[in-house]
Amino acid sequence: MKQHYCIVNDTVKENLIAYIRTLPVNPRAPMVVEAREETRTDKQNRLMWPLPKDLSDQVLWFGNKYDSDDWKDLITALVAKTKKQEQRMAPGLDGGVVMFGQRTSKMAIPQMVEVIEAIYWFGTERGVKFSEASSKRIAWAQEWRASRG
């Protein structure tokens, strides 16, 4: 049985505490309770994609044109590096190099906002004219950041 609580007010928090008190204690089959920041939703994932598309359409990087997925990887590597998170690579099984990096699907909302802000910063530095869809995503990220102080 799996329960999911989003602690948005004291009533929900009290309901969670009451639920935890009902859980059985069994050393052979312990229950696991996890508290974490909410990960982003599919809708929030879609918020990001117009931005790397704009980079893909307008930016040459070291003489190469990259698609949206490549730009997402480049930007998430930048965000990980600024957070001092480990970046690793290995020789590919059939040649080339494989970078081990962050999965945006596992990111919490604050991390996703950082990715959007990094794309905006990088694109602005290179004269990217962001599309209307991207501009809306940038505004969403800025509003989200402002609402968190």
mmCIF file with all atom_site columns, C-alpha atoms in Angstrom:
data_model
loop_
_atom_site.group_PDB
_atom_site.id
_atom_site.type_symbol
_atom_site.label_atom_id
_atom_site.label_alt_id
_atom_site.label_comp_id
_atom_site.label_asym_id
_atom_site.label_entity_id
_atom_site.label_seq_id
_atom_site.pdbx_PDB_ins_code
_atom_site.Cartn_x
_atom_site.Cartn_y
_atom_site.Cartn_z
_atom_site.occupancy
_atom_site.B_iso_or_equiv
_atom_site.pdbx_formal_charge
_atom_site.auth_seq_id
_atom_site.auth_comp_id
_atom_site.auth_asym_id
_atom_site.auth_atom_id
_atom_site.pdbx_PDB_model_num
ATOM 1   C CA . MET A 1 1   ? 0.000  0.000  0.000   1.00 0.00 ? 1   MET A CA 1
ATOM 2   C CA . LYS A 1 2   ? 1.391  3.384  -1.012  1.00 0.00 ? 2   LYS A CA 1
ATOM 3   C CA . GLN A 1 3   ? 0.254  6.730  0.369   1.00 0.00 ? 3   GLN A CA 1
ATOM 4   C CA . HIS A 1 4   ? 1.185  10.101 -1.056  1.00 0.00 ? 4   HIS A CA 1
ATOM 5   C CA . TYR A 1 5   ? 0.918  13.364 0.867   1.00 0.00 ? 5   TYR A CA 1
ATOM 6   C CA . CYS A 1 6   ? 1.853  16.814 -0.453  1.00 0.00 ? 6   CYS A CA 1
ATOM 7   C CA . ILE A 1 7   ? 2.419  18.902 2.633   1.00 0.00 ? 7   ILE A CA 1
ATOM 8   C CA . VAL A 1 8   ? 0.827  22.181 1.624   1.00 0.00 ? 8   VAL A CA 1
ATOM 9   C CA . ASN A 1 9   ? -0.709 23.156 4.960   1.00 0.00 ? 9   ASN A CA 1
ATOM 10  C CA . ASP A 1 10  ? -0.818 22.117 8.613   1.00 0.00 ? 10  ASP A CA 1
ATOM 11  C CA . THR A 1 11  ? -3.958 20.005 8.147   1.00 0.00 ? 11  THR A CA 1
ATOM 12  C CA . VAL A 1 12  ? -2.235 17.776 5.597   1.00 0.00 ? 12  VAL A CA 1
ATOM 13  C CA . LYS A 1 13  ? 0.812  17.570 7.848   1.00 0.00 ? 13  LYS A CA 1
ATOM 14  C CA . GLU A 1 14  ? -1.362 16.458 10.792  1.00 0.00 ? 14  GLU A CA 1
ATOM 15  C CA . ASN A 1 15  ? -3.086 13.862 8.572   1.00 0.00 ? 15  ASN A CA 1
ATOM 16  C CA . LEU A 1 16  ? 0.336  12.525 7.586   1.00 0.00 ? 16  LEU A CA 1
ATOM 17  C CA . ILE A 1 17  ? 1.408  12.286 11.219  1.00 0.00 ? 17  ILE A CA 1
ATOM 18  C CA . ALA A 1 18  ? -1.812 10.440 12.074  1.00 0.00 ? 18  ALA A CA 1
ATOM 19  C CA . TYR A 1 19  ? -1.230 8.029  9.188   1.00 0.00 ? 19  TYR A CA 1
ATOM 20  C CA . ILE A 1 20  ? 2.352  7.339  10.292  1.00 0.00 ? 20  ILE A CA 1
ATOM 21  C CA . ARG A 1 21  ? 1.072  6.467  13.775  1.00 0.00 ? 21  ARG A CA 1
ATOM 22  C CA . THR A 1 22  ? -1.115 3.734  12.229  1.00 0.00 ? 22  THR A CA 1
ATOM 23  C CA . LEU A 1 23  ? 1.790  2.042  10.455  1.00 0.00 ? 23  LEU A CA 1
ATOM 24  C CA . PRO A 1 24  ? 2.874  -1.318 11.827  1.00 0.00 ? 24  PRO A CA 1
ATOM 25  C CA . VAL A 1 25  ? 6.322  -1.750 13.307  1.00 0.00 ? 25  VAL A CA 1
ATOM 26  C CA . ASN A 1 26  ? 7.892  -4.920 11.949  1.00 0.00 ? 26  ASN A CA 1
ATOM 27  C CA . PRO A 1 27  ? 11.694 -5.366 11.950  1.00 0.00 ? 27  PRO A CA 1
ATOM 28  C CA . ARG A 1 28  ? 11.373 -8.122 9.329   1.00 0.00 ? 28  ARG A CA 1
ATOM 29  C CA . ALA A 1 29  ? 9.310  -5.992 6.933   1.00 0.00 ? 29  ALA A CA 1
ATOM 30  C CA . PRO A 1 30  ? 9.910  -2.354 7.841   1.00 0.00 ? 30  PRO A CA 1
ATOM 31  C CA . MET A 1 31  ? 7.938  0.461  6.271   1.00 0.00 ? 31  MET A CA 1
ATOM 32  C CA . VAL A 1 32  ? 9.921  3.190  4.487   1.00 0.00 ? 32  VAL A CA 1
ATOM 33  C CA . VAL A 1 33  ? 8.813  6.799  4.802   1.00 0.00 ? 33  VAL A CA 1
ATOM 34  C CA . GLU A 1 34  ? 10.422 9.266  2.407   1.00 0.00 ? 34  GLU A CA 1
ATOM 35  C CA . ALA A 1 35  ? 10.292 13.059 2.586   1.00 0.00 ? 35  ALA A CA 1
ATOM 36  C CA . ARG A 1 36  ? 11.551 14.914 -0.470  1.00 0.00 ? 36  ARG A CA 1
ATOM 37  C CA . GLU A 1 37  ? 10.852 17.924 -2.609  1.00 0.00 ? 37  GLU A CA 1
ATOM 38  C CA . GLU A 1 38  ? 8.184  17.379 -5.193  1.00 0.00 ? 38  GLU A CA 1
ATOM 39  C CA . THR A 1 39  ? 9.611  16.384 -8.562  1.00 0.00 ? 39  THR A CA 1
ATOM 40  C CA . ARG A 1 40  ? 8.437  18.229 -11.572 1.00 0.00 ? 40  ARG A CA 1
ATOM 41  C CA . THR A 1 41  ? 5.301  17.234 -13.399 1.00 0.00 ? 41  THR A CA 1
ATOM 42  C CA . ASP A 1 42  ? 4.989  16.267 -17.056 1.00 0.00 ? 42  ASP A CA 1
ATOM 43  C CA . LYS A 1 43  ? 3.559  19.735 -17.651 1.00 0.00 ? 43  LYS A CA 1
ATOM 44  C CA . GLN A 1 44  ? 6.646  21.305 -16.056 1.00 0.00 ? 44  GLN A CA 1
ATOM 45  C CA . ASN A 1 45  ? 8.859  19.049 -18.184 1.00 0.00 ? 45  ASN A CA 1
ATOM 46  C CA . ARG A 1 46  ? 7.139  20.416 -21.280 1.00 0.00 ? 46  ARG A CA 1
ATOM 47  C CA . LEU A 1 47  ? 7.902  23.926 -20.023 1.00 0.00 ? 47  LEU A CA 1
ATOM 48  C CA . MET A 1 48  ? 11.586 23.419 -20.731 1.00 0.00 ? 48  MET A CA 1
ATOM 49  C CA . TRP A 1 49  ? 11.566 22.053 -24.294 1.00 0.00 ? 49  TRP A CA 1
ATOM 50  C CA . PRO A 1 50  ? 10.887 25.221 -26.336 1.00 0.00 ? 50  PRO A CA 1
ATOM 51  C CA . LEU A 1 51  ? 14.088 26.745 -24.919 1.00 0.00 ? 51  LEU A CA 1
ATOM 52  C CA . PRO A 1 52  ? 16.608 24.145 -26.147 1.00 0.00 ? 52  PRO A CA 1
ATOM 53  C CA . LYS A 1 53  ? 14.689 24.178 -29.453 1.00 0.00 ? 53  LYS A CA 1
ATOM 54  C CA . ASP A 1 54  ? 15.489 27.888 -29.792 1.00 0.00 ? 54  ASP A CA 1
ATOM 55  C CA . LEU A 1 55  ? 19.171 27.142 -29.072 1.00 0.00 ? 55  LEU A CA 1
ATOM 56  C CA . SER A 1 56  ? 19.076 24.318 -31.619 1.00 0.00 ? 56  SER A CA 1
ATOM 57  C CA . ASP A 1 57  ? 17.665 26.640 -34.280 1.00 0.00 ? 57  ASP A CA 1
ATOM 58  C CA . GLN A 1 58  ? 19.998 29.564 -33.642 1.00 0.00 ? 58  GLN A CA 1
ATOM 59  C CA . VAL A 1 59  ? 23.307 28.578 -32.028 1.00 0.00 ? 59  VAL A CA 1
ATOM 60  C CA . LEU A 1 60  ? 26.385 26.966 -33.498 1.00 0.00 ? 60  LEU A CA 1
ATOM 61  C CA . TRP A 1 61  ? 28.604 25.580 -30.748 1.00 0.00 ? 61  TRP A CA 1
ATOM 62  C CA . PHE A 1 62  ? 32.243 25.125 -31.773 1.00 0.00 ? 62  PHE A CA 1
ATOM 63  C CA . GLY A 1 63  ? 31.067 24.970 -35.373 1.00 0.00 ? 63  GLY A CA 1
ATOM 64  C CA . ASN A 1 64  ? 28.464 22.299 -34.693 1.00 0.00 ? 64  ASN A CA 1
ATOM 65  C CA . LYS A 1 65  ? 24.678 22.403 -34.821 1.00 0.00 ? 65  LYS A CA 1
ATOM 66  C CA . TYR A 1 66  ? 23.039 20.438 -32.010 1.00 0.00 ? 66  TYR A CA 1
ATOM 67  C CA . ASP A 1 67  ? 19.461 19.252 -31.554 1.00 0.00 ? 67  ASP A CA 1
ATOM 68  C CA . SER A 1 68  ? 17.242 20.007 -28.551 1.00 0.00 ? 68  SER A CA 1
ATOM 69  C CA . ASP A 1 69  ? 18.247 16.835 -26.692 1.00 0.00 ? 69  ASP A CA 1
ATOM 70  C CA . ASP A 1 70  ? 21.933 17.677 -27.086 1.00 0.00 ? 70  ASP A CA 1
ATOM 71  C CA . TRP A 1 71  ? 21.351 21.223 -25.813 1.00 0.00 ? 71  TRP A CA 1
ATOM 72  C CA . LYS A 1 72  ? 19.444 19.851 -22.829 1.00 0.00 ? 72  LYS A CA 1
ATOM 73  C CA . ASP A 1 73  ? 22.445 17.649 -22.010 1.00 0.00 ? 73  ASP A CA 1
ATOM 74  C CA . LEU A 1 74  ? 24.892 20.541 -22.423 1.00 0.00 ? 74  LEU A CA 1
ATOM 75  C CA . ILE A 1 75  ? 22.846 22.833 -20.179 1.00 0.00 ? 75  ILE A CA 1
ATOM 76  C CA . THR A 1 76  ? 22.156 20.231 -17.471 1.00 0.00 ? 76  THR A CA 1
ATOM 77  C CA . ALA A 1 77  ? 25.908 19.501 -17.367 1.00 0.00 ? 77  ALA A CA 1
ATOM 78  C CA . LEU A 1 78  ? 26.486 23.230 -16.816 1.00 0.00 ? 78  LEU A CA 1
ATOM 79  C CA . VAL A 1 79  ? 23.923 23.343 -13.996 1.00 0.00 ? 79  VAL A CA 1
ATOM 80  C CA . ALA A 1 80  ? 25.399 20.217 -12.378 1.00 0.00 ? 80  ALA A CA 1
ATOM 81  C CA . LYS A 1 81  ? 28.895 21.714 -12.540 1.00 0.00 ? 81  LYS A CA 1
ATOM 82  C CA . THR A 1 82  ? 27.759 24.959 -10.890 1.00 0.00 ? 82  THR A CA 1
ATOM 83  C CA . LYS A 1 83  ? 26.270 22.834 -8.091  1.00 0.00 ? 83  LYS A CA 1
ATOM 84  C CA . LYS A 1 84  ? 29.584 20.968 -7.788  1.00 0.00 ? 84  LYS A CA 1
ATOM 85  C CA . GLN A 1 85  ? 27.892 17.696 -8.687  1.00 0.00 ? 85  GLN A CA 1
ATOM 86  C CA . GLU A 1 86  ? 30.122 15.007 -10.079 1.00 0.00 ? 86  GLU A CA 1
ATOM 87  C CA . GLN A 1 87  ? 30.318 14.683 -13.831 1.00 0.00 ? 87  GLN A CA 1
ATOM 88  C CA . ARG A 1 88  ? 31.702 11.450 -15.166 1.00 0.00 ? 88  ARG A CA 1
ATOM 89  C CA . MET A 1 89  ? 32.461 9.980  -18.553 1.00 0.00 ? 89  MET A CA 1
ATOM 90  C CA . ALA A 1 90  ? 33.555 6.667  -19.968 1.00 0.00 ? 90  ALA A CA 1
ATOM 91  C CA . PRO A 1 91  ? 34.640 5.308  -23.318 1.00 0.00 ? 91  PRO A CA 1
ATOM 92  C CA . GLY A 1 92  ? 31.611 4.147  -25.261 1.00 0.00 ? 92  GLY A CA 1
ATOM 93  C CA . LEU A 1 93  ? 31.123 0.413  -25.692 1.00 0.00 ? 93  LEU A CA 1
ATOM 94  C CA . ASP A 1 94  ? 31.360 0.848  -29.455 1.00 0.00 ? 94  ASP A CA 1
ATOM 95  C CA . GLY A 1 95  ? 33.617 3.904  -29.582 1.00 0.00 ? 95  GLY A CA 1
ATOM 96  C CA . GLY A 1 96  ? 33.091 7.542  -28.722 1.00 0.00 ? 96  GLY A CA 1
ATOM 97  C CA . VAL A 1 97  ? 32.554 8.895  -25.230 1.00 0.00 ? 97  VAL A CA 1
ATOM 98  C CA . VAL A 1 98  ? 29.548 8.572  -22.940 1.00 0.00 ? 98  VAL A CA 1
ATOM 99  C CA . MET A 1 99  ? 28.814 11.333 -20.438 1.00 0.00 ? 99  MET A CA 1
ATOM 100 C CA . PHE A 1 100 ? 26.971 10.347 -17.301 1.00 0.00 ? 100 PHE A CA 1
ATOM 101 C CA . GLY A 1 101 ? 24.790 13.214 -16.307 1.00 0.00 ? 101 GLY A CA 1
ATOM 102 C CA . GLN A 1 102 ? 21.635 14.381 -14.760 1.00 0.00 ? 102 GLN A CA 1
ATOM 103 C CA . ARG A 1 103 ? 18.234 13.212 -15.830 1.00 0.00 ? 103 ARG A CA 1
ATOM 104 C CA . THR A 1 104 ? 15.816 16.092 -16.027 1.00 0.00 ? 104 THR A CA 1
ATOM 105 C CA . SER A 1 105 ? 12.998 13.609 -15.402 1.00 0.00 ? 105 SER A CA 1
ATOM 106 C CA . LYS A 1 106 ? 14.375 13.133 -11.877 1.00 0.00 ? 106 LYS A CA 1
ATOM 107 C CA . MET A 1 107 ? 14.822 16.823 -11.138 1.00 0.00 ? 107 MET A CA 1
ATOM 108 C CA . ALA A 1 108 ? 12.787 18.678 -8.567  1.00 0.00 ? 108 ALA A CA 1
ATOM 109 C CA . ILE A 1 109 ? 11.131 21.918 -9.586  1.00 0.00 ? 109 ILE A CA 1
ATOM 110 C CA . PRO A 1 110 ? 13.943 24.156 -8.232  1.00 0.00 ? 110 PRO A CA 1
ATOM 111 C CA . GLN A 1 111 ? 16.490 22.281 -10.354 1.00 0.00 ? 111 GLN A CA 1
ATOM 112 C CA . MET A 1 112 ? 14.260 22.573 -13.411 1.00 0.00 ? 112 MET A CA 1
ATOM 113 C CA . VAL A 1 113 ? 14.010 26.327 -12.833 1.00 0.00 ? 113 VAL A CA 1
ATOM 114 C CA . GLU A 1 114 ? 17.823 26.448 -12.754 1.00 0.00 ? 114 GLU A CA 1
ATOM 115 C CA . VAL A 1 115 ? 17.979 24.642 -16.099 1.00 0.00 ? 115 VAL A CA 1
ATOM 116 C CA . ILE A 1 116 ? 15.506 27.106 -17.654 1.00 0.00 ? 116 ILE A CA 1
ATOM 117 C CA . GLU A 1 117 ? 17.437 30.056 -16.214 1.00 0.00 ? 117 GLU A CA 1
ATOM 118 C CA . ALA A 1 118 ? 20.737 28.631 -17.514 1.00 0.00 ? 118 ALA A CA 1
ATOM 119 C CA . ILE A 1 119 ? 19.301 28.220 -21.006 1.00 0.00 ? 119 ILE A CA 1
ATOM 120 C CA . TYR A 1 120 ? 18.019 31.790 -20.888 1.00 0.00 ? 120 TYR A CA 1
ATOM 121 C CA . TRP A 1 121 ? 21.395 33.113 -19.702 1.00 0.00 ? 121 TRP A CA 1
ATOM 122 C CA . PHE A 1 122 ? 23.350 31.121 -22.292 1.00 0.00 ? 122 PHE A CA 1
ATOM 123 C CA . GLY A 1 123 ? 21.001 32.051 -25.133 1.00 0.00 ? 123 GLY A CA 1
ATOM 124 C CA . THR A 1 124 ? 20.925 35.727 -24.169 1.00 0.00 ? 124 THR A CA 1
ATOM 125 C CA . GLU A 1 125 ? 24.738 35.798 -24.163 1.00 0.00 ? 125 GLU A CA 1
ATOM 126 C CA . ARG A 1 126 ? 24.663 34.513 -27.739 1.00 0.00 ? 126 ARG A CA 1
ATOM 127 C CA . GLY A 1 127 ? 21.905 36.748 -29.075 1.00 0.00 ? 127 GLY A CA 1
ATOM 128 C CA . VAL A 1 128 ? 19.179 34.094 -29.253 1.00 0.00 ? 128 VAL A CA 1
ATOM 129 C CA . LYS A 1 129 ? 15.745 35.513 -30.023 1.00 0.00 ? 129 LYS A CA 1
ATOM 130 C CA . PHE A 1 130 ? 13.525 33.380 -27.821 1.00 0.00 ? 130 PHE A CA 1
ATOM 131 C CA . SER A 1 131 ? 10.175 32.268 -29.210 1.00 0.00 ? 131 SER A CA 1
ATOM 132 C CA . GLU A 1 132 ? 6.904  33.224 -27.592 1.00 0.00 ? 132 GLU A CA 1
ATOM 133 C CA . ALA A 1 133 ? 6.645  29.750 -26.056 1.00 0.00 ? 133 ALA A CA 1
ATOM 134 C CA . SER A 1 134 ? 10.150 30.075 -24.594 1.00 0.00 ? 134 SER A CA 1
ATOM 135 C CA . SER A 1 135 ? 9.432  33.567 -23.285 1.00 0.00 ? 135 SER A CA 1
ATOM 136 C CA . LYS A 1 136 ? 6.423  32.181 -21.396 1.00 0.00 ? 136 LYS A CA 1
ATOM 137 C CA . ARG A 1 137 ? 8.596  29.459 -19.864 1.00 0.00 ? 137 ARG A CA 1
ATOM 138 C CA . ILE A 1 138 ? 11.230 31.975 -18.853 1.00 0.00 ? 138 ILE A CA 1
ATOM 139 C CA . ALA A 1 139 ? 8.556  34.150 -17.229 1.00 0.00 ? 139 ALA A CA 1
ATOM 140 C CA . TRP A 1 140 ? 7.197  31.095 -15.380 1.00 0.00 ? 140 TRP A CA 1
ATOM 141 C CA . ALA A 1 141 ? 10.683 30.279 -14.025 1.00 0.00 ? 141 ALA A CA 1
ATOM 142 C CA . GLN A 1 142 ? 11.275 33.871 -12.950 1.00 0.00 ? 142 GLN A CA 1
ATOM 143 C CA . GLU A 1 143 ? 7.882  34.033 -11.215 1.00 0.00 ? 143 GLU A CA 1
ATOM 144 C CA . TRP A 1 144 ? 8.500  30.707 -9.501  1.00 0.00 ? 144 TRP A CA 1
ATOM 145 C CA . ARG A 1 145 ? 11.911 31.888 -8.266  1.00 0.00 ? 145 ARG A CA 1
ATOM 146 C CA . ALA A 1 146 ? 10.474 35.217 -7.050  1.00 0.00 ? 146 ALA A CA 1
ATOM 147 C CA . SER A 1 147 ? 7.674  33.453 -5.148  1.00 0.00 ? 147 SER A CA 1
ATOM 148 C CA . ARG A 1 148 ? 10.252 31.405 -3.195  1.00 0.00 ? 148 ARG A CA 1
ATOM 149 C CA . GLY A 1 149 ? 12.218 34.453 -2.078  1.00 0.00 ? 149 GLY A CA 1
#
